[in-house]
Short mmCIF file of C-alpha atoms in Angstrom, two decimals:
data_model
loop_
_atom_site.label_atom_id
_atom_site.label_comp_id
_atom_site.label_asym_id
_atom_site.label_seq_id
_atom_site.Cartn_x
_atom_site.Cartn_y
_atom_site.Cartn_z
CA SER A 1 -0.16 -0.22 -0.02
CA GLN A 2 1.19 3.58 -0.53
CA THR A 3 2.28 5.84 2.45
CA ILE A 4 2.99 9.52 2.30
CA HIS A 5 5.60 11.22 4.59
CA GLN A 6 6.46 14.49 5.31
CA TRP A 7 8.71 16.43 7.94
CA PRO A 8 8.72 18.15 10.15
CA ALA A 9 5.38 18.27 12.42
CA THR A 10 6.45 21.56 12.78
CA LEU A 11 8.93 23.78 12.63
CA VAL A 12 9.50 27.87 14.45
CA GLN A 13 11.77 29.24 11.21
CA PRO A 14 13.51 33.98 12.60
CA VAL A 15 12.50 35.19 9.00
CA GLY A 16 15.10 35.40 6.65
CA SER A 17 16.50 31.98 7.72
CA PRO A 18 16.34 29.08 4.93
CA LEU A 19 13.24 26.47 4.58
CA SER A 20 13.86 22.29 3.58
CA LEU A 21 10.15 20.47 3.97
CA GLU A 22 10.68 17.52 2.50
CA CYS A 23 7.84 14.54 1.38
CA THR A 24 8.65 11.58 0.12
CA VAL A 25 6.00 8.93 -1.21
CA GLU A 26 6.26 4.82 -0.67
CA GLY A 27 4.88 2.19 -2.54
CA THR A 28 4.02 3.81 -5.66
CA SER A 29 6.28 4.70 -8.77
CA ASN A 30 5.56 7.98 -10.64
CA PRO A 31 3.34 9.63 -8.74
CA ASN A 32 2.15 13.51 -8.99
CA LEU A 33 3.30 15.41 -6.42
CA TYR A 34 1.54 18.47 -4.77
CA TRP A 35 2.78 21.15 -2.73
CA TYR A 36 -0.44 23.38 -1.02
CA ARG A 37 -0.21 26.00 1.50
CA GLN A 38 -3.36 26.77 3.82
CA ALA A 39 -3.47 29.48 5.21
CA ALA A 40 -5.21 30.26 9.48
CA GLY A 41 -6.91 26.78 8.67
CA ARG A 42 -9.21 27.35 5.32
CA GLY A 43 -8.58 26.99 1.80
CA LEU A 44 -5.77 25.43 0.21
CA GLN A 45 -3.09 27.21 -2.09
CA LEU A 46 -1.28 25.34 -5.19
CA LEU A 47 2.52 26.25 -4.79
CA PHE A 48 3.80 23.44 -6.98
CA TYR A 49 2.75 20.59 -8.83
CA SER A 50 4.97 18.05 -10.53
CA VAL A 51 4.06 15.14 -12.98
CA GLY A 52 7.80 13.91 -13.46
CA ILE A 53 11.80 13.71 -12.17
CA GLY A 54 12.89 17.38 -12.63
CA GLN A 55 9.41 18.56 -13.83
CA ILE A 56 7.64 21.19 -11.77
CA SER A 57 5.02 23.52 -12.21
CA SER A 58 4.86 27.13 -10.31
CA GLU A 59 1.30 28.17 -9.60
CA VAL A 60 1.83 31.47 -7.53
CA PRO A 61 4.95 33.47 -7.76
CA GLN A 62 7.53 33.89 -4.12
CA ASN A 63 10.18 33.13 -2.33
CA LEU A 64 9.23 29.14 -2.84
CA SER A 65 10.86 27.08 -4.67
CA ALA A 66 10.45 23.28 -5.67
CA SER A 67 12.45 20.20 -6.26
CA ARG A 68 12.42 16.68 -7.33
CA PRO A 69 15.46 14.67 -7.11
CA GLN A 70 14.39 11.25 -6.99
CA ASP A 71 10.59 9.78 -8.34
CA ARG A 72 9.08 10.00 -4.98
CA GLN A 73 10.67 12.93 -2.66
CA PHE A 74 9.37 15.90 -3.07
CA ILE A 75 11.13 19.02 -1.78
CA LEU A 76 9.86 22.45 -0.72
CA SER A 77 12.75 25.43 -0.40
CA SER A 78 13.07 29.07 0.61
CA LYS A 79 16.73 31.15 0.78
CA LYS A 80 15.01 33.50 2.85
CA LEU A 81 11.90 33.08 4.82
CA LEU A 82 9.47 35.70 5.41
CA LEU A 83 7.02 36.52 7.99
CA SER A 84 3.97 35.47 5.62
CA ASP A 85 5.17 32.21 5.40
CA SER A 86 3.61 31.39 7.89
CA GLY A 87 1.15 28.60 7.07
CA PHE A 88 0.10 24.90 7.11
CA TYR A 89 1.65 22.70 4.61
CA LEU A 90 0.67 20.04 2.79
CA CYS A 91 2.26 17.66 0.63
CA ALA A 92 0.09 15.53 -1.92
CA TYR A 93 0.21 12.52 -4.62
CA GLU A 94 -1.80 10.64 -6.85
CA GLU A 95 -0.90 7.72 -8.71
CA LEU A 96 -2.25 7.55 -12.03
CA PRO A 97 -5.00 6.47 -13.37
CA ASN A 98 -6.54 7.62 -10.39
CA THR A 99 -7.88 10.67 -10.10
CA GLU A 100 -7.65 11.42 -6.19
CA ALA A 101 -4.86 12.74 -4.18
CA PHE A 102 -3.75 11.53 -1.28
CA PHE A 103 -2.08 14.21 1.56
CA GLY A 104 0.40 14.32 4.26
CA GLN A 105 -0.32 15.31 7.56
CA GLY A 106 1.35 18.53 7.07
CA THR A 107 3.99 20.84 8.68
CA ARG A 108 2.97 23.99 10.50
CA LEU A 109 5.97 26.69 9.82
CA THR A 110 5.71 29.91 12.03
CA VAL A 111 8.23 32.52 10.65
CA VAL A 112 8.87 34.53 13.94
CA ALA B 1 -10.38 27.93 -15.73
CA GLN B 2 -11.80 25.86 -13.33
CA SER B 3 -13.18 27.17 -9.67
CA VAL B 4 -15.28 25.65 -6.44
CA ALA B 5 -17.58 27.51 -4.44
CA GLN B 6 -18.36 26.37 -0.84
CA PRO B 7 -20.88 29.18 0.05
CA GLU B 8 -21.49 28.27 3.54
CA ASP B 9 -18.68 29.22 5.89
CA GLN B 10 -20.06 27.40 9.51
CA VAL B 11 -22.97 24.97 8.92
CA ASN B 12 -24.23 23.98 12.41
CA VAL B 13 -26.70 20.83 12.77
CA ALA B 14 -28.16 18.45 15.92
CA GLU B 15 -26.34 15.53 16.52
CA GLY B 16 -28.51 13.10 14.60
CA ASN B 17 -29.94 15.55 12.44
CA PRO B 18 -29.19 15.08 8.27
CA LEU B 19 -26.84 17.21 7.16
CA THR B 20 -26.04 19.33 3.78
CA VAL B 21 -22.71 20.54 2.92
CA LYS B 22 -22.63 22.60 -0.57
CA CYS B 23 -20.20 22.60 -3.29
CA THR B 24 -21.04 24.16 -6.92
CA TYR B 25 -18.00 24.14 -9.65
CA SER B 26 -17.30 26.01 -12.94
CA VAL B 27 -15.20 23.80 -15.56
CA SER B 28 -15.03 23.75 -19.22
CA GLY B 29 -15.78 20.20 -19.96
CA ASN B 30 -16.15 17.10 -17.52
CA PRO B 31 -15.72 17.52 -14.08
CA TYR B 32 -13.65 15.33 -11.64
CA LEU B 33 -15.85 16.03 -8.42
CA PHE B 34 -13.95 15.05 -4.12
CA TRP B 35 -14.77 15.90 -1.40
CA TYR B 36 -11.82 15.84 0.87
CA VAL B 37 -12.21 15.73 5.67
CA GLN B 38 -9.68 17.90 7.27
CA TYR B 39 -9.46 17.73 11.31
CA PRO B 40 -7.45 19.97 13.44
CA ASN B 41 -3.70 19.95 12.46
CA ARG B 42 -3.81 17.32 10.17
CA GLY B 43 -4.28 16.68 6.38
CA LEU B 44 -6.79 16.28 4.12
CA GLN B 45 -8.09 13.01 4.41
CA PHE B 46 -10.46 11.58 0.64
CA LEU B 47 -14.20 10.74 1.98
CA LEU B 48 -15.05 10.68 -2.41
CA LYS B 49 -15.34 11.39 -5.63
CA TYR B 50 -17.49 11.47 -9.29
CA ILE B 51 -15.68 10.61 -12.15
CA THR B 52 -19.14 9.12 -14.48
CA GLY B 53 -21.56 6.72 -13.68
CA ASP B 54 -24.32 7.05 -11.16
CA ASN B 55 -24.99 10.75 -10.07
CA LEU B 56 -24.76 9.63 -6.00
CA VAL B 57 -21.78 8.74 -5.11
CA LYS B 58 -21.26 6.78 -1.65
CA GLY B 59 -18.33 7.73 0.09
CA SER B 60 -16.28 7.04 3.74
CA TYR B 61 -17.77 7.45 6.79
CA GLY B 62 -21.34 7.45 5.71
CA PHE B 63 -21.12 10.50 3.68
CA GLU B 64 -22.27 10.67 0.18
CA ALA B 65 -22.77 13.00 -2.55
CA GLU B 66 -24.88 13.72 -5.06
CA PHE B 67 -23.48 15.00 -8.76
CA ASN B 68 -26.37 17.70 -10.49
CA LYS B 69 -24.90 18.55 -13.84
CA SER B 70 -28.10 21.29 -14.47
CA GLN B 71 -27.13 22.69 -11.33
CA THR B 72 -23.26 22.31 -12.05
CA SER B 73 -23.29 21.49 -7.83
CA PHE B 74 -21.72 18.36 -5.80
CA HIS B 75 -23.15 18.93 -2.27
CA LEU B 76 -22.34 16.65 0.63
CA LYS B 77 -24.60 14.81 2.51
CA LYS B 78 -25.24 12.71 5.45
CA PRO B 79 -28.49 10.99 6.55
CA SER B 80 -28.07 11.29 10.91
CA ALA B 81 -24.82 13.29 11.77
CA LEU B 82 -22.52 12.57 14.56
CA VAL B 83 -20.25 15.06 16.95
CA SER B 84 -17.60 13.08 15.59
CA ASP B 85 -18.44 14.24 12.50
CA SER B 86 -17.51 18.46 12.95
CA ALA B 87 -14.43 19.00 10.84
CA LEU B 88 -13.31 21.20 8.03
CA TYR B 89 -14.88 19.90 4.29
CA PHE B 90 -13.35 20.99 1.12
CA CYS B 91 -14.80 20.25 -2.03
CA ALA B 92 -12.57 20.25 -5.24
CA VAL B 93 -12.65 19.54 -8.62
CA ARG B 94 -10.81 19.44 -11.63
CA ASP B 95 -11.46 19.20 -15.85
CA ARG B 96 -9.65 16.31 -16.67
CA ARG B 97 -6.31 14.21 -15.46
CA ASN B 98 -3.13 14.69 -14.84
CA THR B 99 -3.77 18.29 -13.71
CA PRO B 100 -3.99 20.12 -9.91
CA LEU B 101 -7.05 19.88 -8.17
CA VAL B 102 -8.48 22.93 -7.29
CA PHE B 103 -9.91 23.16 -3.60
CA GLY B 104 -12.53 25.58 -2.81
CA LYS B 105 -12.23 27.42 0.89
CA GLY B 106 -14.11 24.80 3.03
CA THR B 107 -16.86 24.70 5.09
CA ARG B 108 -16.79 24.37 9.18
CA LEU B 109 -18.91 21.49 9.99
CA SER B 110 -20.42 21.85 13.74
CA VAL B 111 -22.41 18.99 15.04
CA ILE B 112 -23.79 19.78 18.35
CA ALA B 113 -24.80 17.36 20.81
#
């Protein structure tokens, strides 16, 4: 069966510091991978998605970036965090031909 | 462009009563529709989906949803609400495979004992 791991669960970082959030999926190959951000416990904003290694699409221009160095690994990064980067970050995957996405447990990032 | 609207920020219902959480969508072609639930500080859990076929879709935990093409709606329903159903519910849509899900802003369901 497939599982998705996302870490860390919580993170407190100072403004201007770098960020690296990691997401890995087990039990599947060539999944579609997604990073979403949720602010204030409400709607989800799509940040990045990837349909294959090295293929990253960005939905929102900002100081975040994403990479997919391996088939089942998706990394969200920033060189310098802003206060506005605080939020709940969710990684998700889907395995074609299925159409539903499955989510990790999320990382709550607080930038201070 | 595809979009989803959840017109209610909050829905309150008494335990044992039926519940409905509303969702309307807009896509250019045939929709792929989904419902997810989120408990505090957790990721989203998949409840059910509509791709094609019967308009009434049954999912996890006794939830069901009805696809209505003429009204472009996909409302989530449950015949008898439980206190444990209290959570944040998201409707999502895509217009074809291999494209990202677009989510509504969520509806907070509160079931009162």
